[in-house]
XYZ file of C-alpha atoms in Angstrom:
550
model
C -19.353 90.993 -0.913
C -21.412 92.586 1.919
C -20.937 92.429 5.664
C -23.511 89.642 6.228
C -21.877 87.526 3.566
C -18.474 87.912 5.248
C -20.019 86.780 8.548
C -21.551 83.768 6.864
C -18.284 82.669 5.257
C -16.475 83.030 8.586
C -18.982 80.920 10.436
C -18.969 78.275 7.744
C -15.258 77.994 8.454
C -16.021 77.497 12.127
C -18.667 74.832 11.445
C -17.408 72.715 8.555
C -19.642 69.835 7.514
C -16.819 67.343 7.150
C -13.739 68.572 8.986
C -13.507 68.690 12.774
C -13.861 72.058 14.426
C -10.807 73.267 16.298
C -10.817 72.053 19.882
C -13.472 69.419 19.130
C -11.795 66.008 19.365
C -15.074 64.139 18.780
C -15.990 65.895 15.544
C -19.395 67.414 14.842
C -20.882 64.296 13.242
C -19.841 62.167 16.207
C -21.412 64.653 18.608
C -24.693 64.617 16.693
C -24.830 60.821 16.745
C -23.953 60.749 20.428
C -27.295 62.414 21.202
C -28.905 59.031 20.547
C -26.732 57.481 23.248
C -26.771 60.243 25.891
C -28.317 59.254 29.194
C -27.338 61.179 32.327
C -24.193 63.324 32.395
C -22.561 65.587 34.973
C -21.921 69.284 34.506
C -18.741 71.072 35.565
C -19.979 71.336 39.165
C -20.854 67.644 39.356
C -24.630 68.091 39.098
C -26.557 65.427 37.122
C -27.897 66.712 33.803
C -30.590 65.173 31.618
C -31.744 65.998 28.046
C -35.542 66.424 27.885
C -37.469 67.169 24.678
C -39.766 70.176 24.974
C -41.002 70.530 21.394
C -41.057 68.246 18.362
C -42.020 68.571 14.676
C -41.228 72.294 14.520
C -40.426 74.236 11.355
C -39.107 77.495 12.847
C -37.810 78.182 16.373
C -36.788 81.499 17.923
C -34.302 81.648 20.803
C -33.314 84.644 22.931
C -32.298 85.494 26.516
C -32.303 88.629 28.725
C -28.534 89.219 28.326
C -28.090 87.553 24.941
C -27.158 84.045 23.846
C -24.180 81.943 22.857
C -24.436 79.666 19.833
C -22.247 76.673 20.586
C -21.010 74.854 17.528
C -19.537 71.883 19.369
C -21.585 71.891 22.556
C -18.550 72.447 24.786
C -17.882 76.123 24.128
C -14.732 75.535 22.078
C -16.483 77.145 19.111
C -19.092 79.820 19.775
C -20.743 83.006 18.570
C -22.491 85.578 20.787
C -25.770 87.297 19.921
C -26.747 90.428 21.906
C -29.905 90.627 24.026
C -33.156 91.431 22.278
C -31.873 90.238 18.929
C -32.096 86.477 19.237
C -31.895 83.935 16.438
C -34.346 82.088 14.247
C -33.532 78.422 13.685
C -34.768 76.368 10.737
C -33.548 73.417 8.689
C -32.929 72.574 5.077
C -31.612 69.638 3.068
C -33.212 67.255 5.524
C -33.115 63.514 5.125
C -35.475 61.290 7.126
C -33.997 58.669 9.390
C -34.335 54.952 8.963
C -35.986 52.776 11.603
C -36.901 49.145 12.041
C -40.228 48.353 13.699
C -40.661 45.235 15.805
C -43.844 43.886 17.335
C -43.084 43.746 21.055
C -44.571 40.989 23.195
C -43.310 41.551 26.735
C -40.808 43.651 28.718
C -39.002 42.487 31.832
C -35.956 43.483 33.910
C -32.858 41.976 32.334
C -32.460 39.475 35.172
C -36.086 38.282 35.197
C -35.506 35.126 33.196
C -38.681 33.437 34.466
C -40.938 36.032 32.831
C -38.961 35.983 29.588
C -38.778 32.192 29.333
C -42.505 31.833 30.014
C -43.398 34.469 27.424
C -41.070 32.926 24.863
C -42.779 29.558 25.270
C -46.246 31.075 24.864
C -45.369 32.773 21.591
C -43.209 30.025 20.088
C -46.018 27.562 20.815
C -48.072 29.768 18.516
C -45.514 29.055 15.763
C -44.030 32.548 15.849
C -40.345 33.445 15.683
C -39.221 35.624 18.591
C -35.977 37.133 19.790
C -34.804 39.288 22.739
C -33.626 42.892 22.429
C -31.811 44.789 25.175
C -32.864 48.294 26.231
C -31.943 50.516 29.166
C -28.508 51.217 30.535
C -26.317 51.425 33.587
C -25.003 54.764 34.794
C -23.366 56.154 37.902
C -24.444 59.002 40.180
C -22.621 59.970 43.349
C -20.682 56.713 43.368
C -23.763 54.518 42.974
C -24.420 52.468 39.831
C -28.037 52.598 38.657
C -29.353 49.828 36.428
C -32.400 50.358 34.184
C -31.677 47.500 31.791
C -34.620 45.507 30.449
C -35.177 42.857 27.829
C -37.918 43.185 25.212
C -39.168 40.013 23.560
C -40.132 40.807 19.959
C -41.275 39.071 16.795
C -38.564 38.552 14.214
C -38.019 39.866 11.554
C -38.880 43.576 11.977
C -41.028 45.657 9.621
C -39.724 48.441 7.418
C -42.663 50.754 8.121
C -44.674 51.671 11.205
C -48.099 51.042 9.665
C -47.312 47.385 8.946
C -46.015 46.819 12.474
C -49.079 48.488 13.990
C -51.404 46.388 11.843
C -49.633 43.194 12.885
C -49.751 44.227 16.553
C -53.483 44.996 16.310
C -54.143 41.623 14.663
C -52.217 39.733 17.357
C -53.918 41.702 20.124
C -57.322 40.832 18.713
C -56.479 37.187 18.118
C -54.844 36.473 21.464
C -56.150 39.237 23.759
C -52.584 40.325 24.445
C -51.295 43.848 25.033
C -48.633 43.785 22.316
C -46.879 46.969 21.202
C -44.525 48.393 18.579
C -40.823 48.665 19.457
C -38.675 50.822 17.159
C -34.911 50.725 16.624
C -32.886 53.420 14.818
C -30.844 52.213 11.870
C -29.855 55.725 10.712
C -30.860 58.967 12.467
C -32.422 61.833 10.472
C -30.093 64.539 9.206
C -30.447 68.178 8.176
C -28.470 71.383 7.811
C -29.487 73.757 10.600
C -29.592 77.519 9.954
C -29.510 79.978 12.855
C -30.136 83.479 11.513
C -29.234 86.384 13.802
C -29.240 90.193 13.574
C -27.901 91.829 10.438
C -28.319 88.664 8.415
C -25.617 86.771 10.306
C -26.164 83.090 9.581
C -24.724 80.081 11.365
C -24.951 76.683 9.715
C -24.161 73.287 11.100
C -25.013 69.703 10.300
C -27.572 67.965 12.532
C -27.253 69.850 15.845
C -26.714 73.314 17.325
C -26.471 74.204 21.015
C -27.625 77.463 22.620
C -26.906 78.953 26.028
C -27.949 82.196 27.762
C -25.240 84.716 28.619
C -24.737 85.277 32.351
C -25.739 88.471 34.120
C -23.410 90.743 36.111
C -23.790 88.528 39.196
C -22.674 85.460 37.246
C -26.168 83.920 37.196
C -27.342 82.312 33.966
C -30.991 83.145 33.203
C -33.403 80.900 31.334
C -33.461 80.825 27.561
C -36.648 82.166 25.971
C -37.731 79.662 23.318
C -40.775 80.135 21.078
C -42.239 77.821 18.451
C -45.639 76.695 17.263
C -47.389 79.513 19.109
C -45.930 78.473 22.473
C -43.259 80.147 24.601
C -41.002 78.493 27.170
C -38.498 79.586 29.789
C -35.857 76.865 29.684
C -32.972 76.651 32.191
C -29.514 75.367 31.366
C -28.989 75.087 27.654
C -30.930 73.972 24.610
C -29.986 72.019 21.545
C -31.921 71.777 18.299
C -31.725 68.698 16.090
C -33.709 67.088 13.263
C -36.417 64.911 14.740
C -38.267 61.772 13.837
C -41.071 62.275 11.332
C -39.808 65.611 10.026
C -39.237 69.003 11.575
C -36.986 69.979 14.426
C -36.860 68.902 18.049
C -36.005 71.318 20.868
C -34.219 69.640 23.774
C -33.632 71.233 27.174
C -30.357 70.002 28.642
C -30.326 71.107 32.274
C -29.681 69.988 35.835
C -32.188 67.375 36.938
C -33.110 69.334 40.063
C -33.887 72.432 37.987
C -35.933 70.442 35.477
C -37.806 68.896 38.401
C -39.060 72.295 39.482
C -40.757 72.646 36.101
C -42.030 69.061 36.214
C -43.647 69.534 39.625
C -45.228 72.795 38.430
C -46.728 70.931 35.447
C -47.713 67.679 37.164
C -49.605 68.888 40.234
C -51.475 71.985 41.383
C -48.748 74.569 42.185
C -50.865 75.688 45.158
C -50.921 72.172 46.658
C -49.774 71.713 50.269
C -45.999 71.579 50.656
C -45.965 67.902 51.680
C -47.844 66.955 48.507
C -45.316 68.950 46.466
C -42.474 67.126 48.232
C -44.100 63.748 47.518
C -44.474 64.738 43.862
C -40.831 65.849 43.692
C -39.537 62.518 45.030
C -41.848 60.482 42.782
C -40.958 62.532 39.692
C -37.211 62.399 40.403
C -37.290 58.626 40.853
C -39.441 58.140 37.760
C -37.144 60.342 35.676
C -34.006 58.445 36.676
C -35.708 55.048 36.353
C -36.761 55.827 32.767
C -33.249 56.622 31.533
C -32.537 54.449 28.509
C -36.047 52.963 28.483
C -37.957 55.708 26.706
C -37.127 57.432 23.432
C -34.122 55.212 22.763
C -34.694 55.989 19.074
C -34.732 59.775 19.617
C -31.969 62.351 20.298
C -33.073 62.815 23.936
C -33.721 60.726 27.046
C -37.293 61.643 27.960
C -40.060 63.886 26.606
C -42.227 66.587 28.179
C -45.554 64.825 27.679
C -47.398 62.699 30.261
C -45.883 59.669 28.480
C -42.699 60.592 30.396
C -42.951 63.753 32.513
C -45.209 66.761 31.954
C -42.861 69.754 31.590
C -43.287 73.237 30.131
C -40.142 74.929 31.375
C -39.748 76.834 34.621
C -42.016 79.805 33.946
C -44.681 78.632 36.443
C -42.324 77.614 39.260
C -43.175 79.326 42.542
C -41.170 79.495 45.801
C -43.146 76.587 47.329
C -42.261 74.309 44.439
C -38.603 75.341 44.437
C -38.447 74.669 48.181
C -40.103 71.241 47.796
C -37.499 70.180 45.237
C -34.620 71.595 47.264
C -35.876 70.011 50.514
C -35.882 66.565 48.873
C -32.772 67.046 46.732
C -31.415 63.726 45.473
C -34.018 61.632 47.332
C -35.369 58.641 45.397
C -37.429 55.537 46.140
C -35.638 52.188 46.039
C -37.643 48.998 45.758
C -37.345 45.702 47.568
C -35.278 44.469 44.596
C -32.652 47.203 45.133
C -33.545 49.042 41.914
C -35.239 52.382 41.473
C -38.998 51.992 41.652
C -40.976 52.805 38.519
C -42.849 55.499 40.418
C -45.915 55.763 38.216
C -48.566 58.271 39.202
C -51.876 59.500 37.837
C -54.362 62.277 38.504
C -56.827 60.079 40.408
C -57.121 56.388 41.278
C -60.847 56.704 41.903
C -60.454 55.294 45.402
C -58.308 52.202 44.740
C -54.927 51.921 43.025
C -54.088 49.211 40.480
C -51.433 46.502 40.089
C -48.827 47.564 37.534
C -49.047 44.366 35.453
C -52.734 45.051 34.848
C -51.988 48.399 33.228
C -49.011 47.406 31.059
C -47.419 44.198 29.826
C -44.677 44.048 32.447
C -43.681 41.898 35.401
C -45.573 42.403 38.669
C -43.687 44.786 40.963
C -43.892 44.296 44.752
C -43.974 48.058 45.394
C -46.739 48.691 42.857
C -49.599 46.678 44.362
C -53.104 48.079 44.137
C -54.505 49.244 47.478
C -57.623 51.011 48.767
C -57.119 54.767 48.892
C -59.984 55.628 51.238
C -60.281 57.911 54.220
C -60.412 56.334 57.717
C -63.742 54.680 58.464
C -64.796 54.425 54.817
C -66.205 51.103 53.610
C -64.321 49.514 50.713
C -66.889 48.105 48.233
C -64.089 46.154 46.503
C -62.979 44.323 49.662
C -64.397 41.000 48.455
C -63.191 41.443 44.897
C -63.806 43.725 41.896
C -67.117 42.233 40.745
C -69.601 44.136 38.599
C -71.819 44.602 41.655
C -68.893 45.882 43.716
C -67.883 48.420 41.068
C -71.500 49.594 40.793
C -71.637 49.993 44.584
C -68.423 52.042 44.478
C -69.847 54.361 41.831
C -73.294 54.621 43.438
C -71.991 55.412 46.924
C -70.478 58.626 48.320
C -66.883 59.317 47.333
C -64.759 58.788 50.473
C -61.447 58.626 48.626
C -58.443 60.700 49.671
C -58.843 62.471 46.351
C -62.278 63.667 47.441
C -60.734 64.904 50.716
C -58.619 67.324 48.666
C -61.645 69.306 47.520
C -60.024 69.553 44.072
C -60.134 67.969 40.631
C -63.759 66.840 40.921
C -64.044 66.069 37.205
C -61.387 63.365 37.664
C -63.053 61.698 40.636
C -66.482 60.724 39.240
C -67.706 61.111 35.678
C -70.214 60.063 33.012
C -69.353 60.168 29.310
C -71.525 59.229 26.332
C -69.980 58.128 23.054
C -71.897 57.634 19.820
C -71.141 54.627 17.639
C -69.844 57.040 14.992
C -67.467 58.658 17.490
C -66.056 55.262 18.485
C -65.629 53.999 14.931
C -62.236 55.621 14.288
C -60.591 54.433 17.514
C -62.107 50.965 17.189
C -60.357 50.649 13.838
C -57.009 50.883 15.662
C -57.733 47.433 17.126
C -58.963 45.983 13.833
C -62.700 46.548 14.330
C -64.418 48.028 11.266
C -68.024 46.902 11.842
C -70.592 47.749 14.501
C -70.197 46.532 18.098
C -73.227 44.691 19.504
C -71.937 43.987 23.027
C -69.050 44.981 25.277
C -68.508 42.214 27.818
C -66.130 42.595 30.741
C -63.905 39.505 30.926
C -61.671 40.636 33.791
C -61.124 43.568 36.111
C -57.999 44.519 38.027
C -57.932 44.871 41.790
C -59.088 48.510 41.508
C -62.119 47.559 39.444
C -60.515 48.784 36.225
C -61.423 46.752 33.164
C -58.290 44.992 31.943
C -59.846 42.475 29.524
C -62.819 43.384 27.359
C -64.657 41.322 24.763
C -66.320 43.018 21.803
C -69.146 41.109 20.086
C -69.420 42.430 16.538
C -72.236 42.617 14.030
C -72.179 39.237 12.317
C -71.149 37.349 15.459
C -67.365 37.694 15.405
C -65.631 38.467 18.700
C -62.566 40.543 19.465
C -60.811 40.606 22.846
C -58.825 43.624 24.030
C -56.296 43.415 26.876
C -54.844 46.276 28.903
C -56.309 49.228 30.811
C -54.667 51.878 28.623
C -55.489 50.109 25.363
C -59.141 49.767 26.382
C -59.712 53.396 27.283
C -57.858 54.609 24.203
C -59.977 52.330 22.054
C -63.073 53.919 23.602
C -61.924 57.375 22.518
C -59.629 58.228 25.391
C -61.848 57.714 28.398
C -60.512 59.032 31.681
C -60.181 55.595 33.253
C -61.332 52.022 32.742
C -62.784 51.899 36.274
C -66.306 52.066 34.893
C -69.660 50.494 34.122
C -70.615 50.237 30.436
C -74.258 50.643 29.388
C -75.477 50.289 25.785
C -77.923 52.809 24.353
C -80.819 52.258 21.929
C -80.020 49.753 19.207
C -80.139 50.195 15.447
C -81.487 47.823 12.827
C -78.253 45.809 12.818
C -78.491 45.214 16.576
C -75.570 47.527 17.427
C -76.222 50.325 19.941
C -76.252 53.809 18.458
C -74.446 55.080 21.556
C -72.757 53.875 24.763
C -72.720 55.342 28.258
C -69.578 55.046 30.383
C -69.906 55.863 34.088
C -66.675 55.757 36.011
C -64.189 56.989 38.570
C -60.589 58.144 38.450
C -58.361 59.677 35.807
C -55.454 57.662 34.438
C -54.027 54.189 34.892
C -54.310 54.200 38.693
C -50.875 52.672 39.325
C -48.760 54.210 42.092
C -49.468 57.639 43.521
C -52.827 59.346 43.275
C -51.790 62.991 42.799
C -55.145 64.340 43.971
C -55.111 61.860 46.852
C -51.646 63.064 47.846
C -53.067 66.583 48.117
C -55.916 65.293 50.293
C -53.530 63.398 52.556
C -51.195 66.385 52.893
C -54.135 68.669 53.692
C -54.968 66.333 56.612
C -51.428 66.521 57.968
C -49.611 63.539 56.432
C -45.898 64.027 55.651
C -44.501 63.257 52.229
C -42.711 60.106 53.378
C -45.985 58.751 54.790
C -47.796 59.622 51.550
C -45.155 57.896 49.424
C -45.138 54.914 51.792
C -48.805 54.292 51.074
C -48.646 54.571 47.302
C -45.326 52.689 46.891
C -45.766 50.300 49.793
C -42.502 48.713 50.947
C -40.202 51.095 49.041
C -37.457 52.966 50.890
C -36.494 56.625 50.515
C -32.754 56.992 49.867
C -30.674 60.128 49.305
C -28.807 59.453 46.082
C -26.858 62.731 45.888
C-alpha cells in the first residue's frame, strides 16, 4: 500500500460516515442537516456571522490560500487537516442523491402578526372554492441583547405538488385567471446528499458525507487572509471560512461563512459604484446591512445557507474589489440598521434607478403595505413632478418626454438605467409569454393599473382569437416581456401581421428595477450635492429610524 493510500485510510478514520468524529458531540450528519436551520451565529469574538452562497451547481471547486488551508471535518476545528500554501485542494462529489421537496402555490405573505391581511386573503381564495392553509417562515434571533423577529406567514394552496413544473403551471393558471401575483413556495422534505472528495497534494484525499469546511491558515501576524476559491471559470477572494455542500438541483454549493461586517464590504463593492461619494457608500452599507438581517429565515429556507449572492438577495462576489473608501463606509456605520414605525427591521429594498419616482412596496410584490416603503418623487429641487395628479398615461408620457431632473440624473452616471427604449419582436416575446400561459399571438397590451411611480402593475393581454389574460405585479410584467429594465414605460405596438398581432413592440421607459426604497444612482446624486447618508436614507425610507444594533 502506497503513501497516498495510507493517508486516505487515516482520513477515512477521521471522517466516518456513520460514527461521530472525536470531539464532535453533534455528529457529522447532524451538522450537515443543521445548515438548513442556520440563521445568524456569533464567532468566538462575539461578531455576528452569516452563511452566504457564492456559487451553486458546481462540479469541481478549487480552494487555496496564501499560507495554506485547514480542512475542517466537523466545522469546529476538532478534526482537521492542513494543506500547505500553493498546493490547495480540488473538491468534487460522488454518490449524490437529490433532495426531496414539496412545492406549494403561494397566495400572499404577511408579517406573522398581520391577521387582517391573512384573514382577508383567506376569504378571497376560499370564496373561489380553493383549499388554503398557512405556513410559517422566518425566525427570531438575538444580536447584542436585542431580539430580532423576521417571522412571516405564507398562505398557500393545499395540498402541495411533488414537482416544480406542476406548481409553476398551477401558479401561472391562477395568475392568468385572477390577475393575482401568486408564486411557488418550496419546503424541504429531505435535503440532497453526497460524498464529498477533497483531493490535495500527493494524492491525499479527504472524504466526508454532505459537508466540508475550509479555512485559511493565519500569517505570522495572526491575520487570517481570504480563501481563494475558483469554479466555473470564476475566482473569488472569500473572507472567514467556506463550506461546500450538495445543492438543490445537482452539483455543489459554495457558502461563505464570515462576519457580517466583512461580507458587507463585498456587498457594497458589488451593489454600487466603488468610486461613489462616501456618503452614498455609507447609505448603501446601512441599507444592505438592514436588508441582510431582515431577510434571515425568509429567503432560501430550503437551501443550506441563509442568503445568496445574486440580486435576489445581495449582490456579492467576495472582497477582491473592496477599496479603502468602502471599508471605511462599512466601519463608520458598523451595526447601524433602519427600524420601522412597527419596531421591526425595515425591508430596505433598493434598485439601480427609480426613474424619478419610487414605488409602493405592495405594488411590486404580493405583500402588506409598509409605512416606510411609500413611493415618493425623487426629483431635484425646483423640478416639476408630472405624476403629481396621478400616474395617468398622459402623465407618464410627459415624464418620459421631458428632461430628466431626477436625482439619478444629477449623479452623471448610469445613463442607460435612467431613460431607455427597447424593441422586442413577437418571436422574442413568445418564450417568456409562455411562462404566464400565453401560447398564441398578442393583439393588444392594455394597461389596467399603474403604481404611484407610473410603473405598470396590472396589464391585460388581448390574444389572437379574443381571449384575455391579466398579469399582476411589476416584476412579473417585466419578466414576461423578456426582462425589461422597469415597468415604468409606454407600450407601442409595431406593424401588424395577418392575424392582427403586432410583429414587434416598442417599450419606452425610465428606471432600472422595481423602484421600491432607495435609488442607488439617486443616492450618488444626492451625496454628490452634499447630502449626508442619514438624510439620503430618510428620504428613501421615510419615517424609519437609524439604530445602532451592535
